[in-house]
Amino acid sequence: MQSPSSLPGTPGPGRGGSPPSSGEEERSNPVRGLPAGAVRELCVAREICKDESVESEWIQESETKTFREKMDSCIDAFGTTKQKRALNSRRMNRVGSESLNCAVAKAAENIIDAKGVTALVNDAIHDDLQDDSLYLPPCHADAAKPEDVYKFEDLLSTAEYEALQSPSEAFRNVSSEEILKMIEENSHCSFVIEALKSLPSDEESRDRQARCIWFMDTLIKFRAQKVIKRKSALGPGVPHIINTKLLKHFTCLTYNNGSLRNLISDSMKAKITAYVIILALHISDFQIDLTVLQRDLKLSERRMIEMAKALRLQISKRRVSLAAGGEEGHKLGTLSIPLPPVQTLGHQSKRRRIT
């Protein structure tokens, strides 16, 4: 037999037999009456507030991460297969680089401990004195004639010289109108323009001069670059054997972003400058205007004089008339026998920097 309180329609205990008022119902259950979306948001907010320490740690970790690390985390979570593969490759490269740096640092420490700082400084000074031989062409100091001091065969092999016939044809057959157009368009440097104006009339001599001028012009343009990003250094007009010579003798290989590339370093620029000066000597009967070449190569006067002295040229001065009127002083470099004493390139400034 059921109790009276459990019979249908019988008010429960504590309710006084009367239904609760609307105010009492809202106080006992504040969620009732809210929209479904608001209820969900309230539940989410309550869950977050329950674990404020986790949220605080997440915020602190996010603030300490770099933008790159945040992007990597996104790629880990949502990236494509290709992006994840690239990310793993980059991480492996970073680990390899860090390992290499640690190994180099450890090796340097061992060398310093074994040899001592003073001995290493003395070795560095000695190496600086020997640096010139790394990029100066072979010098035959016992030569009887200026043309044999720096032999033409040391600059261009027979095969390379033959390969210059086709690209130098435009220079060999250049007209006065074409030279004026070159000047207007500023397509060639001043030394090249002046050399083209003075091409000999004899066919054999003119052909030789044109080939030398073309190769010199190519070297100057090549020197103006920093990184060679394609197989053909200066475009399709350069013969393959000359392009190979430029990349092999006047660039150094470097590794960057997973690929090898050809870099024209400062030492390679110095080597190109030396070859340009010697080619200019062969073109201009072994006396050249160093000031004109210095401007074409965008060098300082001090640097050009250092290079000329390292090549054992005799330096002199002369006044040159300007097209706009007036005169200016130019430095001349002459290769003559007997050669002046050897002067090491940049010896004084290097020694001062080391000490």
CSV table of C-alpha atoms in Angstrom, one decimal:
chain,number,residue,atom,x,y,z
A,1,MET,CA,0.0,0.0,0.0
A,2,GLN,CA,1.5,3.4,-1.1
A,3,SER,CA,2.0,6.2,1.4
A,4,PRO,CA,-0.1,9.3,0.9
A,5,SER,CA,2.9,11.3,0.0
A,6,SER,CA,3.7,9.0,-2.9
A,7,LEU,CA,0.2,9.1,-4.4
A,8,PRO,CA,-0.1,10.9,-7.8
A,9,GLY,CA,-0.9,14.5,-7.4
A,10,THR,CA,0.2,14.6,-3.8
A,11,PRO,CA,2.6,17.5,-3.1
A,12,GLY,CA,6.0,16.3,-1.9
A,13,PRO,CA,7.4,17.1,1.5
A,14,GLY,CA,8.7,20.5,2.3
A,15,ARG,CA,6.6,22.1,-0.5
A,16,GLY,CA,3.7,22.9,1.7
A,17,GLY,CA,1.3,21.4,-0.8
A,18,SER,CA,1.8,24.3,-3.2
A,19,PRO,CA,3.9,24.5,-6.4
A,20,PRO,CA,7.1,26.6,-6.2
A,21,SER,CA,7.1,30.1,-7.3
A,22,SER,CA,9.0,31.2,-10.5
A,23,GLY,CA,11.6,33.1,-8.4
A,24,GLU,CA,12.3,30.1,-6.2
A,25,GLU,CA,12.6,27.9,-9.3
A,26,GLU,CA,15.2,30.3,-11.0
A,27,ARG,CA,17.2,30.4,-7.7
A,28,SER,CA,17.4,26.6,-7.4
A,29,ASN,CA,18.3,26.1,-11.1
A,30,PRO,CA,19.8,29.2,-12.7
A,31,VAL,CA,20.5,27.4,-16.1
A,32,ARG,CA,16.8,26.8,-16.7
A,33,GLY,CA,15.4,29.4,-19.1
A,34,LEU,CA,18.7,30.1,-20.9
A,35,PRO,CA,19.1,29.4,-24.7
A,36,ALA,CA,20.8,26.2,-25.6
A,37,GLY,CA,23.9,28.0,-27.0
A,38,ALA,CA,24.4,30.0,-23.8
A,39,VAL,CA,24.2,26.8,-21.8
A,40,ARG,CA,27.0,25.2,-23.8
A,41,GLU,CA,29.2,28.2,-23.5
A,42,LEU,CA,28.6,28.3,-19.8
A,43,CYS,CA,29.6,24.6,-19.5
A,44,VAL,CA,32.8,25.2,-21.5
A,45,ALA,CA,33.7,28.2,-19.3
A,46,ARG,CA,33.2,26.1,-16.1
A,47,GLU,CA,35.4,23.4,-17.4
A,48,ILE,CA,38.2,25.9,-18.3
A,49,CYS,CA,37.9,27.5,-14.9
A,50,LYS,CA,38.2,24.2,-13.1
A,51,ASP,CA,41.8,23.8,-14.4
A,52,GLU,CA,43.3,27.3,-14.4
A,53,SER,CA,46.8,26.0,-13.8
A,54,VAL,CA,46.8,24.0,-17.1
A,55,GLU,CA,45.7,27.1,-19.0
A,56,SER,CA,48.3,29.2,-17.3
A,57,GLU,CA,51.1,26.8,-18.2
A,58,TRP,CA,49.8,26.7,-21.8
A,59,ILE,CA,49.9,30.5,-22.0
A,60,GLN,CA,53.4,30.7,-20.6
A,61,GLU,CA,54.7,28.1,-23.0
A,62,SER,CA,53.0,29.9,-25.9
A,63,GLU,CA,54.7,33.2,-25.0
A,64,THR,CA,58.1,31.7,-24.8
A,65,LYS,CA,57.9,30.1,-28.3
A,66,THR,CA,59.2,31.8,-31.3
A,67,PHE,CA,57.0,32.4,-34.4
A,68,ARG,CA,58.9,29.6,-36.2
A,69,GLU,CA,58.3,27.2,-33.3
A,70,LYS,CA,54.6,28.0,-33.3
A,71,MET,CA,54.4,27.5,-37.1
A,72,ASP,CA,56.2,24.1,-36.7
A,73,SER,CA,53.7,23.1,-34.1
A,74,CYS,CA,50.8,23.9,-36.5
A,75,ILE,CA,52.5,21.9,-39.3
A,76,ASP,CA,52.9,19.0,-36.8
A,77,ALA,CA,49.2,19.1,-36.0
A,78,PHE,CA,47.6,20.1,-39.3
A,79,GLY,CA,50.3,20.2,-42.0
A,80,THR,CA,50.2,18.2,-45.2
A,81,THR,CA,52.6,15.2,-45.8
A,82,LYS,CA,54.9,17.4,-47.9
A,83,GLN,CA,55.1,20.1,-45.2
A,84,LYS,CA,55.8,17.6,-42.5
A,85,ARG,CA,58.5,16.0,-44.6
A,86,ALA,CA,60.1,19.4,-45.1
A,87,LEU,CA,59.8,20.1,-41.4
A,88,ASN,CA,61.6,16.9,-40.5
A,89,SER,CA,64.3,17.6,-43.0
A,90,ARG,CA,64.9,21.1,-41.5
A,91,ARG,CA,65.1,19.7,-38.0
A,92,MET,CA,67.6,17.1,-39.1
A,93,ASN,CA,69.7,19.7,-40.8
A,94,ARG,CA,69.6,21.9,-37.6
A,95,VAL,CA,70.7,18.9,-35.5
A,96,GLY,CA,73.5,18.2,-38.0
A,97,SER,CA,74.6,21.8,-38.0
A,98,GLU,CA,74.7,22.0,-34.2
A,99,SER,CA,76.7,18.8,-34.0
A,100,LEU,CA,79.2,20.2,-36.6
A,101,ASN,CA,79.5,23.5,-34.6
A,102,CYS,CA,80.2,21.6,-31.4
A,103,ALA,CA,82.8,19.5,-33.1
A,104,VAL,CA,84.5,22.5,-34.7
A,105,ALA,CA,84.5,24.4,-31.3
A,106,LYS,CA,86.0,21.3,-29.6
A,107,ALA,CA,88.7,20.9,-32.3
A,108,ALA,CA,89.6,24.6,-32.0
A,109,GLU,CA,89.9,24.3,-28.2
A,110,ASN,CA,92.2,21.3,-28.6
A,111,ILE,CA,94.4,23.1,-31.1
A,112,ILE,CA,94.6,26.2,-28.9
A,113,ASP,CA,95.5,24.0,-25.8
A,114,ALA,CA,98.1,22.1,-27.8
A,115,LYS,CA,99.8,24.9,-29.7
A,116,GLY,CA,99.1,28.1,-27.7
A,117,VAL,CA,97.7,31.5,-28.7
A,118,THR,CA,101.0,33.1,-29.5
A,119,ALA,CA,102.1,30.4,-32.0
A,120,LEU,CA,98.7,30.6,-33.7
A,121,VAL,CA,98.9,34.4,-34.2
A,122,ASN,CA,102.4,34.0,-35.6
A,123,ASP,CA,101.1,31.3,-38.0
A,124,ALA,CA,98.2,33.6,-39.1
A,125,ILE,CA,100.7,36.4,-39.9
A,126,HIS,CA,102.8,34.0,-41.9
A,127,ASP,CA,99.7,32.8,-43.8
A,128,ASP,CA,98.8,36.4,-44.7
A,129,LEU,CA,102.1,36.9,-46.3
A,130,GLN,CA,101.5,33.8,-48.4
A,131,ASP,CA,98.0,34.7,-49.4
A,132,ASP,CA,99.0,36.4,-52.6
A,133,SER,CA,100.1,33.2,-54.3
A,134,LEU,CA,96.6,31.8,-53.9
A,135,TYR,CA,95.1,34.2,-56.5
A,136,LEU,CA,98.0,35.9,-58.3
A,137,PRO,CA,98.8,34.4,-61.7
A,138,PRO,CA,102.3,32.7,-62.0
A,139,CYS,CA,105.0,35.3,-62.1
A,140,HIS,CA,108.2,34.6,-64.1
A,141,ALA,CA,110.5,37.0,-62.3
A,142,ASP,CA,113.5,36.0,-64.4
A,143,ALA,CA,111.9,36.8,-67.7
A,144,ALA,CA,113.8,38.9,-70.2
A,145,LYS,CA,110.8,40.6,-71.7
A,146,PRO,CA,107.6,42.1,-70.1
A,147,GLU,CA,105.3,39.8,-72.0
A,148,ASP,CA,107.0,36.8,-70.5
A,149,VAL,CA,106.6,37.9,-66.8
A,150,TYR,CA,102.9,36.9,-66.9
A,151,LYS,CA,102.6,34.6,-69.9
A,152,PHE,CA,99.5,34.7,-72.0
A,153,GLU,CA,99.3,30.9,-71.9
A,154,ASP,CA,98.8,31.1,-68.1
A,155,LEU,CA,95.7,33.3,-68.6
A,156,LEU,CA,94.1,31.4,-71.5
A,157,SER,CA,94.9,27.9,-72.8
A,158,THR,CA,95.0,27.2,-76.5
A,159,ALA,CA,91.5,25.6,-76.4
A,160,GLU,CA,90.0,28.5,-74.5
A,161,TYR,CA,91.6,31.1,-76.8
A,162,GLU,CA,90.1,29.2,-79.8
A,163,ALA,CA,86.7,29.2,-78.2
A,164,LEU,CA,86.8,33.1,-78.0
A,165,GLN,CA,86.7,33.4,-81.8
A,166,SER,CA,82.9,33.3,-82.2
A,167,PRO,CA,81.8,35.5,-79.2
A,168,SER,CA,84.5,38.2,-79.9
A,169,GLU,CA,83.4,38.6,-83.6
A,170,ALA,CA,81.2,41.6,-82.6
A,171,PHE,CA,84.2,43.3,-81.1
A,172,ARG,CA,86.5,42.5,-84.0
A,173,ASN,CA,84.1,44.1,-86.5
A,174,VAL,CA,82.8,46.9,-84.3
A,175,SER,CA,82.1,50.2,-86.0
A,176,SER,CA,82.4,53.8,-84.8
A,177,GLU,CA,78.6,54.0,-84.6
A,178,GLU,CA,78.4,50.9,-82.5
A,179,ILE,CA,81.0,52.2,-80.1
A,180,LEU,CA,79.0,55.4,-79.7
A,181,LYS,CA,75.9,53.3,-79.0
A,182,MET,CA,77.9,51.4,-76.3
A,183,ILE,CA,78.8,54.7,-74.7
A,184,GLU,CA,75.2,55.9,-74.7
A,185,GLU,CA,73.8,52.7,-73.3
A,186,ASN,CA,76.7,52.3,-70.8
A,187,SER,CA,76.8,48.6,-71.7
A,188,HIS,CA,80.6,48.3,-71.4
A,189,CYS,CA,83.2,49.7,-69.0
A,190,SER,CA,85.5,52.7,-70.0
A,191,PHE,CA,88.6,50.6,-70.4
A,192,VAL,CA,86.9,48.3,-72.9
A,193,ILE,CA,85.5,51.2,-74.9
A,194,GLU,CA,88.9,52.9,-75.1
A,195,ALA,CA,90.5,49.6,-76.2
A,196,LEU,CA,87.9,49.1,-78.9
A,197,LYS,CA,88.6,52.6,-80.2
A,198,SER,CA,92.3,51.6,-80.5
A,199,LEU,CA,91.9,48.2,-82.3
A,200,PRO,CA,94.8,47.7,-84.8
A,201,SER,CA,94.1,47.5,-88.5
A,202,ASP,CA,96.2,44.4,-89.0
A,203,GLU,CA,93.8,41.4,-89.2
A,204,GLU,CA,95.8,39.0,-87.0
A,205,SER,CA,96.6,41.6,-84.3
A,206,ARG,CA,93.0,42.9,-84.4
A,207,ASP,CA,91.6,39.4,-83.9
A,208,ARG,CA,93.9,38.7,-80.9
A,209,GLN,CA,93.0,42.1,-79.3
A,210,ALA,CA,89.3,41.5,-79.8
A,211,ARG,CA,89.5,38.1,-78.1
A,212,CYS,CA,91.4,39.6,-75.1
A,213,ILE,CA,89.0,42.5,-74.8
A,214,TRP,CA,86.0,40.2,-74.9
A,215,PHE,CA,87.4,37.9,-72.2
A,216,MET,CA,88.4,40.9,-70.0
A,217,ASP,CA,84.9,42.4,-70.4
A,218,THR,CA,83.4,39.0,-69.4
A,219,LEU,CA,85.6,38.8,-66.3
A,220,ILE,CA,84.6,42.3,-65.2
A,221,LYS,CA,80.9,41.5,-65.6
A,222,PHE,CA,81.4,38.2,-63.8
A,223,ARG,CA,83.2,39.9,-60.9
A,224,ALA,CA,80.2,42.1,-60.3
A,225,GLN,CA,78.1,39.1,-59.3
A,226,LYS,CA,77.9,37.6,-55.9
A,227,VAL,CA,76.3,34.1,-56.3
A,228,ILE,CA,76.0,32.1,-59.5
A,229,LYS,CA,72.6,30.5,-59.4
A,230,ARG,CA,72.6,28.9,-62.8
A,231,LYS,CA,74.9,26.7,-64.8
A,232,SER,CA,75.6,29.3,-67.4
A,233,ALA,CA,77.3,32.1,-65.5
A,234,LEU,CA,76.7,34.9,-67.9
A,235,GLY,CA,74.1,33.6,-70.3
A,236,PRO,CA,74.1,31.4,-73.4
A,237,GLY,CA,76.5,33.6,-75.3
A,238,VAL,CA,79.5,32.4,-73.3
A,239,PRO,CA,81.2,29.2,-74.7
A,240,HIS,CA,81.0,26.2,-72.5
A,241,ILE,CA,84.7,25.9,-71.9
A,242,ILE,CA,84.9,29.6,-70.8
A,243,ASN,CA,81.9,29.1,-68.5
A,244,THR,CA,83.6,26.1,-67.0
A,245,LYS,CA,86.8,28.1,-66.5
A,246,LEU,CA,84.9,30.9,-64.7
A,247,LEU,CA,83.1,28.6,-62.3
A,248,LYS,CA,86.2,26.4,-61.7
A,249,HIS,CA,88.9,29.1,-61.2
A,250,PHE,CA,87.0,32.2,-60.0
A,251,THR,CA,84.3,30.8,-57.6
A,252,CYS,CA,84.2,28.6,-54.5
A,253,LEU,CA,81.5,26.0,-53.8
A,254,THR,CA,79.3,26.6,-50.7
A,255,TYR,CA,76.5,24.6,-49.2
A,256,ASN,CA,73.3,26.5,-48.5
A,257,ASN,CA,69.7,25.4,-47.8
A,258,GLY,CA,70.4,21.8,-48.9
A,259,SER,CA,72.1,22.7,-52.2
A,260,LEU,CA,75.5,23.6,-53.6
A,261,ARG,CA,76.1,26.9,-55.1
A,262,ASN,CA,79.0,28.9,-56.6
A,263,LEU,CA,80.0,32.0,-54.6
A,264,ILE,CA,82.3,34.8,-55.7
A,265,SER,CA,84.1,35.5,-52.4
A,266,ASP,CA,86.3,38.4,-51.7
A,267,SER,CA,89.4,36.4,-52.4
A,268,MET,CA,87.9,35.3,-55.7
A,269,LYS,CA,87.2,39.0,-56.5
A,270,ALA,CA,90.9,39.8,-55.8
A,271,LYS,CA,91.9,36.9,-58.1
A,272,ILE,CA,89.6,38.2,-60.9
A,273,THR,CA,91.1,41.8,-60.4
A,274,ALA,CA,94.6,40.4,-60.8
A,275,TYR,CA,93.7,38.6,-64.1
A,276,VAL,CA,91.9,41.7,-65.4
A,277,ILE,CA,95.0,43.9,-64.7
A,278,ILE,CA,97.3,41.4,-66.5
A,279,LEU,CA,94.9,41.1,-69.5
A,280,ALA,CA,94.8,44.9,-69.6
A,281,LEU,CA,98.6,45.0,-69.7
A,282,HIS,CA,98.7,42.5,-72.6
A,283,ILE,CA,96.1,44.7,-74.4
A,284,SER,CA,97.8,48.0,-73.8
A,285,ASP,CA,101.5,47.2,-74.4
A,286,PHE,CA,102.2,46.7,-70.7
A,287,GLN,CA,101.2,50.2,-69.5
A,288,ILE,CA,97.7,50.8,-68.2
A,289,ASP,CA,95.7,53.6,-66.6
A,290,LEU,CA,95.1,52.3,-63.1
A,291,THR,CA,92.6,55.0,-62.3
A,292,VAL,CA,90.3,54.0,-65.2
A,293,LEU,CA,90.4,50.3,-64.2
A,294,GLN,CA,89.9,51.2,-60.6
A,295,ARG,CA,86.6,52.9,-61.5
A,296,ASP,CA,85.5,50.1,-63.8
A,297,LEU,CA,86.1,47.6,-61.0
A,298,LYS,CA,84.6,49.8,-58.4
A,299,LEU,CA,87.7,49.7,-56.2
A,300,SER,CA,89.3,52.3,-53.9
A,301,GLU,CA,92.5,53.9,-55.2
A,302,ARG,CA,94.4,52.4,-52.2
A,303,ARG,CA,93.2,48.9,-53.0
A,304,MET,CA,94.1,49.2,-56.7
A,305,ILE,CA,97.6,50.5,-55.9
A,306,GLU,CA,98.1,47.5,-53.5
A,307,MET,CA,97.1,45.1,-56.3
A,308,ALA,CA,99.4,46.8,-58.8
A,309,LYS,CA,102.3,46.7,-56.4
A,310,ALA,CA,101.6,43.0,-55.6
A,311,LEU,CA,101.8,42.4,-59.4
A,312,ARG,CA,105.2,44.3,-59.3
A,313,LEU,CA,104.1,47.2,-61.5
A,314,GLN,CA,105.9,50.5,-61.4
A,315,ILE,CA,103.5,53.3,-60.4
A,316,SER,CA,103.6,56.8,-61.9
A,317,LYS,CA,101.3,59.8,-62.3
A,318,ARG,CA,100.1,61.9,-65.2
A,319,ARG,CA,97.5,64.6,-65.9
A,320,VAL,CA,94.6,63.6,-68.1
A,321,SER,CA,92.3,66.1,-69.9
A,322,LEU,CA,88.6,65.8,-69.2
A,323,ALA,CA,85.8,66.0,-71.9
A,324,ALA,CA,84.1,68.7,-69.9
A,325,GLY,CA,87.3,70.7,-69.6
A,326,GLY,CA,90.0,70.8,-67.0
A,327,GLU,CA,92.4,68.0,-66.0
A,328,GLU,CA,92.7,65.4,-63.3
A,329,GLY,CA,95.5,63.2,-62.0
A,330,HIS,CA,95.6,59.5,-63.0
A,331,LYS,CA,97.9,56.7,-61.7
A,332,LEU,CA,99.7,54.6,-64.3
A,333,GLY,CA,101.0,51.1,-63.9
A,334,THR,CA,103.9,49.8,-66.0
A,335,LEU,CA,105.3,46.3,-66.2
A,336,SER,CA,109.0,46.7,-67.1
A,337,ILE,CA,112.3,44.8,-66.7
A,338,PRO,CA,113.9,44.6,-64.1
A,339,LEU,CA,110.9,44.1,-61.8
A,340,PRO,CA,110.7,46.1,-58.6
A,341,PRO,CA,110.9,44.3,-55.3
A,342,VAL,CA,108.0,42.2,-54.1
A,343,GLN,CA,105.4,44.0,-52.1
A,344,THR,CA,102.9,41.8,-50.3
A,345,LEU,CA,99.3,42.8,-50.8
A,346,GLY,CA,97.8,44.5,-47.7
A,347,HIS,CA,100.6,43.3,-45.5
A,348,GLN,CA,100.7,46.4,-43.2
A,349,SER,CA,97.0,46.6,-42.6
A,350,LYS,CA,96.6,42.9,-42.0
A,351,ARG,CA,99.4,42.8,-39.5
A,352,ARG,CA,97.9,45.8,-37.7
A,353,ARG,CA,94.5,44.1,-37.5
A,354,ILE,CA,96.0,40.8,-36.1
A,355,THR,CA,98.0,42.5,-33.4
